[in-house]
PDB file of C-alpha atoms in Angstrom:
ATOM      1  CA  MET A 436     -26.022  34.469 -14.296  1.00 96.00           C
ATOM      2  CA  ILE A 437     -26.917  35.277 -10.712  1.00 98.00           C
ATOM      3  CA  LYS A 438     -24.606  34.174  -7.920  1.00 98.00           C
ATOM      4  CA  LEU A 439     -26.184  33.687  -4.499  1.00 98.00           C
ATOM      5  CA  TYR A 440     -23.935  33.191  -1.467  1.00 98.00           C
ATOM      6  CA  THR A 441     -25.594  32.258   1.822  1.00 98.00           C
ATOM      7  CA  ASP A 442     -24.430  31.617   5.361  1.00 98.00           C
ATOM      8  CA  ALA A 443     -25.819  31.471   8.885  1.00 98.00           C
ATOM      9  CA  SER A 444     -24.466  32.257  12.313  1.00 97.00           C
ATOM     10  CA  THR A 445     -25.935  30.815  15.507  1.00 97.00           C
ATOM     11  CA  LYS A 446     -24.994  31.434  19.128  1.00 96.00           C
ATOM     12  CA  ASN A 447     -25.184  28.167  21.021  1.00 94.00           C
ATOM     13  CA  ASN A 448     -26.887  25.341  19.232  1.00 86.00           C
ATOM     14  CA  PRO A 449     -29.838  25.843  19.171  1.00 95.00           C
ATOM     15  CA  GLY A 450     -29.929  29.546  19.802  1.00 97.00           C
ATOM     16  CA  PRO A 451     -30.514  32.936  18.227  1.00 97.00           C
ATOM     17  CA  SER A 452     -29.414  33.085  14.584  1.00 97.00           C
ATOM     18  CA  GLY A 453     -28.767  35.469  11.756  1.00 98.00           C
ATOM     19  CA  VAL A 454     -28.228  34.930   8.064  1.00 98.00           C
ATOM     20  CA  GLY A 455     -26.017  36.615   5.529  1.00 98.00           C
ATOM     21  CA  ILE A 456     -26.739  36.774   1.821  1.00 98.00           C
ATOM     22  CA  VAL A 457     -24.649  38.118  -1.038  1.00 98.00           C
ATOM     23  CA  ILE A 458     -26.214  38.452  -4.473  1.00 98.00           C
ATOM     24  CA  SER A 459     -23.975  39.135  -7.420  1.00 97.00           C
ATOM     25  CA  ALA A 460     -25.127  39.588 -11.002  1.00 94.00           C
ATOM     26  CA  GLU A 461     -24.431  41.842 -13.938  1.00 90.00           C
ATOM     27  CA  ASN A 462     -25.106  45.417 -12.773  1.00 91.00           C
ATOM     28  CA  ARG A 463     -26.232  44.233  -9.321  1.00 94.00           C
ATOM     29  CA  TYR A 464     -24.559  43.570  -5.994  1.00 97.00           C
ATOM     30  CA  GLU A 465     -26.657  43.170  -2.853  1.00 97.00           C
ATOM     31  CA  GLN A 466     -25.677  42.367   0.716  1.00 98.00           C
ATOM     32  CA  LEU A 467     -28.301  41.332   3.254  1.00 98.00           C
ATOM     33  CA  ALA A 468     -27.890  40.731   6.979  1.00 98.00           C
ATOM     34  CA  ILE A 469     -31.136  39.286   8.332  1.00 98.00           C
ATOM     35  CA  PRO A 470     -31.757  38.426  11.993  1.00 98.00           C
ATOM     36  CA  LEU A 471     -34.014  35.386  12.395  1.00 97.00           C
ATOM     37  CA  ASP A 472     -37.017  35.536  14.685  1.00 93.00           C
ATOM     38  CA  LYS A 473     -36.855  32.152  16.346  1.00 93.00           C
ATOM     39  CA  VAL A 474     -34.334  29.996  18.161  1.00 95.00           C
ATOM     40  CA  MET A 475     -32.963  27.262  15.896  1.00 97.00           C
ATOM     41  CA  SER A 476     -29.992  25.028  15.226  1.00 97.00           C
ATOM     42  CA  ASN A 477     -27.222  26.185  12.926  1.00 96.00           C
ATOM     43  CA  HIS A 478     -28.335  23.624  10.317  1.00 97.00           C
ATOM     44  CA  GLU A 479     -31.860  25.047  10.355  1.00 98.00           C
ATOM     45  CA  ALA A 480     -30.443  28.557  10.051  1.00 98.00           C
ATOM     46  CA  GLU A 481     -28.383  27.497   7.006  1.00 98.00           C
ATOM     47  CA  PHE A 482     -31.583  26.309   5.308  1.00 98.00           C
ATOM     48  CA  GLU A 483     -33.293  29.566   6.325  1.00 98.00           C
ATOM     49  CA  ALA A 484     -30.435  31.551   4.774  1.00 98.00           C
ATOM     50  CA  LEU A 485     -31.055  29.936   1.409  1.00 98.00           C
ATOM     51  CA  ILE A 486     -34.819  30.420   1.715  1.00 98.00           C
ATOM     52  CA  LYS A 487     -34.360  34.133   2.497  1.00 98.00           C
ATOM     53  CA  GLY A 488     -31.999  34.504  -0.453  1.00 98.00           C
ATOM     54  CA  LEU A 489     -34.388  32.776  -2.851  1.00 98.00           C
ATOM     55  CA  ASP A 490     -37.302  34.849  -1.512  1.00 98.00           C
ATOM     56  CA  TYR A 491     -35.342  38.027  -2.211  1.00 98.00           C
ATOM     57  CA  LEU A 492     -34.595  36.962  -5.789  1.00 98.00           C
ATOM     58  CA  ILE A 493     -38.205  35.947  -6.426  1.00 98.00           C
ATOM     59  CA  ASP A 494     -39.637  39.109  -4.818  1.00 97.00           C
ATOM     60  CA  HIS A 495     -37.332  41.271  -6.969  1.00 96.00           C
ATOM     61  CA  GLN A 496     -38.148  39.292 -10.141  1.00 95.00           C
ATOM     62  CA  LEU A 497     -34.575  38.094 -10.552  1.00 96.00           C
ATOM     63  CA  THR A 498     -35.564  34.673 -11.823  1.00 96.00           C
ATOM     64  CA  VAL A 499     -34.884  34.709 -15.568  1.00 95.00           C
ATOM     65  CA  GLU A 500     -31.181  33.878 -15.391  1.00 95.00           C
ATOM     66  CA  THR A 501     -29.260  30.791 -14.389  1.00 97.00           C
ATOM     67  CA  LEU A 502     -28.763  30.697 -10.635  1.00 98.00           C
ATOM     68  CA  MET A 503     -25.531  29.601  -8.955  1.00 98.00           C
ATOM     69  CA  VAL A 504     -26.017  28.945  -5.239  1.00 98.00           C
ATOM     70  CA  TYR A 505     -22.930  28.838  -3.041  1.00 98.00           C
ATOM     71  CA  THR A 506     -23.127  27.580   0.533  1.00 98.00           C
ATOM     72  CA  ASP A 507     -20.571  26.410   3.067  1.00 97.00           C
ATOM     73  CA  SER A 508     -23.159  24.029   4.533  1.00 98.00           C
ATOM     74  CA  LYS A 509     -22.482  20.509   3.305  1.00 98.00           C
ATOM     75  CA  LEU A 510     -25.903  19.477   4.612  1.00 98.00           C
ATOM     76  CA  VAL A 511     -27.761  22.091   2.548  1.00 98.00           C
ATOM     77  CA  ALA A 512     -25.742  21.457  -0.623  1.00 98.00           C
ATOM     78  CA  SER A 513     -26.140  17.694  -0.327  1.00 97.00           C
ATOM     79  CA  ALA A 514     -29.856  17.888   0.488  1.00 98.00           C
ATOM     80  CA  ILE A 515     -30.610  19.910  -2.638  1.00 97.00           C
ATOM     81  CA  LYS A 516     -28.380  17.861  -4.947  1.00 96.00           C
ATOM     82  CA  LYS A 517     -29.851  14.562  -3.729  1.00 96.00           C
ATOM     83  CA  ASN A 518     -33.334  15.942  -2.987  1.00 96.00           C
ATOM     84  CA  TYR A 519     -33.105  14.030   0.277  1.00 97.00           C
ATOM     85  CA  VAL A 520     -32.510  14.606   3.987  1.00 96.00           C
ATOM     86  CA  LYS A 521     -32.503  12.005   6.740  1.00 95.00           C
ATOM     87  CA  LYS A 522     -33.996  14.037   9.554  1.00 95.00           C
ATOM     88  CA  ASP A 523     -37.657  14.987   9.450  1.00 94.00           C
ATOM     89  CA  ILE A 524     -36.888  18.441  10.848  1.00 93.00           C
ATOM     90  CA  PHE A 525     -35.119  19.349   7.581  1.00 97.00           C
ATOM     91  CA  LYS A 526     -37.702  17.908   5.166  1.00 97.00           C
ATOM     92  CA  THR A 527     -39.972  20.957   5.354  1.00 96.00           C
ATOM     93  CA  TYR A 528     -37.030  23.195   4.482  1.00 97.00           C
ATOM     94  CA  LEU A 529     -36.075  21.010   1.528  1.00 98.00           C
ATOM     95  CA  VAL A 530     -39.623  20.997   0.135  1.00 97.00           C
ATOM     96  CA  LEU A 531     -39.841  24.789   0.439  1.00 98.00           C
ATOM     97  CA  ILE A 532     -36.452  25.331  -1.220  1.00 98.00           C
ATOM     98  CA  THR A 533     -37.330  22.940  -4.042  1.00 97.00           C
ATOM     99  CA  GLU A 534     -40.564  24.843  -4.704  1.00 98.00           C
ATOM    100  CA  LYS A 535     -38.689  28.145  -4.820  1.00 98.00           C
ATOM    101  CA  LEU A 536     -36.015  26.774  -7.157  1.00 98.00           C
ATOM    102  CA  HIS A 537     -38.743  26.000  -9.725  1.00 97.00           C
ATOM    103  CA  HIS A 538     -38.879  29.763 -10.386  1.00 97.00           C
ATOM    104  CA  PHE A 539     -35.470  29.564 -12.059  1.00 97.00           C
ATOM    105  CA  PRO A 540     -34.839  28.163 -15.546  1.00 97.00           C
ATOM    106  CA  LEU A 541     -31.621  26.488 -14.401  1.00 97.00           C
ATOM    107  CA  PHE A 542     -29.797  26.345 -11.081  1.00 98.00           C
ATOM    108  CA  PHE A 543     -26.669  24.813  -9.622  1.00 98.00           C
ATOM    109  CA  VAL A 544     -25.772  24.342  -5.979  1.00 97.00           C
ATOM    110  CA  GLN A 545     -22.139  24.293  -4.973  1.00 98.00           C
ATOM    111  CA  TRP A 546     -20.586  23.657  -1.588  1.00 98.00           C
ATOM    112  CA  ILE A 547     -17.660  25.995  -0.934  1.00 98.00           C
ATOM    113  CA  PRO A 548     -15.300  26.134   2.030  1.00 97.00           C
ATOM    114  CA  GLN A 549     -15.986  28.779   4.642  1.00 94.00           C
ATOM    115  CA  SER A 550     -12.860  30.644   3.524  1.00 96.00           C
ATOM    116  CA  GLN A 551     -14.542  31.329   0.157  1.00 97.00           C
ATOM    117  CA  ASN A 552     -17.778  32.526   1.753  1.00 97.00           C
ATOM    118  CA  LYS A 553     -16.448  35.362   3.888  1.00 97.00           C
ATOM    119  CA  GLY A 554     -18.904  38.000   2.618  1.00 97.00           C
ATOM    120  CA  ALA A 555     -21.995  36.024   3.579  1.00 98.00           C
ATOM    121  CA  ASP A 556     -20.315  34.870   6.801  1.00 98.00           C
ATOM    122  CA  GLN A 557     -19.602  38.446   7.889  1.00 98.00           C
ATOM    123  CA  LEU A 558     -23.190  39.497   7.146  1.00 98.00           C
ATOM    124  CA  ALA A 559     -24.561  36.520   9.109  1.00 98.00           C
ATOM    125  CA  ARG A 560     -22.429  37.531  12.093  1.00 97.00           C
ATOM    126  CA  GLN A 561     -23.711  41.117  11.826  1.00 98.00           C
ATOM    127  CA  ALA A 562     -27.312  39.868  11.790  1.00 98.00           C
ATOM    128  CA  LEU A 563     -26.643  37.704  14.859  1.00 97.00           C
ATOM    129  CA  GLN A 564     -25.093  40.682  16.674  1.00 97.00           C
ATOM    130  CA  LYS A 565     -28.265  42.702  16.055  1.00 95.00           C
ATOM    131  CA  ILE A 566     -30.256  40.032  17.872  1.00 93.00           C
ATOM    132  CA  LEU A 567     -27.795  39.707  20.731  1.00 93.00           C
ATOM    133  CA  LEU A 568     -27.651  43.465  21.289  1.00 90.00           C
ATOM    134  CA  LYS A 569     -31.451  43.651  21.339  1.00 83.00           C
ATOM    135  CA  ASN A 570     -31.720  41.025  24.117  1.00 68.00           C
TER     136      ASN A 570
END
């Protein structure tokens, strides 16, 4: 089983954003802090965090095991579970995530409180700091 923890950090809303990703599996532990290129809302950045995490798993051929996705974004967790979002701005993200999830034989998405997502949160903050220091 692969565990994927994702989080985003945004300064202002919308504003510059960074994402944090923690990947945990047997014999593997990865931490990624990725600054995002464009200004976006925190909700958009949360979707981007999951997309970046899924891209990493797909690019590294880590798709044969069951995937457990953990996010502290209720919007992202709910959107995937229901395969529905109200706002048009999020529909493109949902379609992209759904396509990427087809690479996995089985996946589960679980909302967790921010207190249980500290690793990804810290990485997201580091990624945001990289952007802020550059500007």
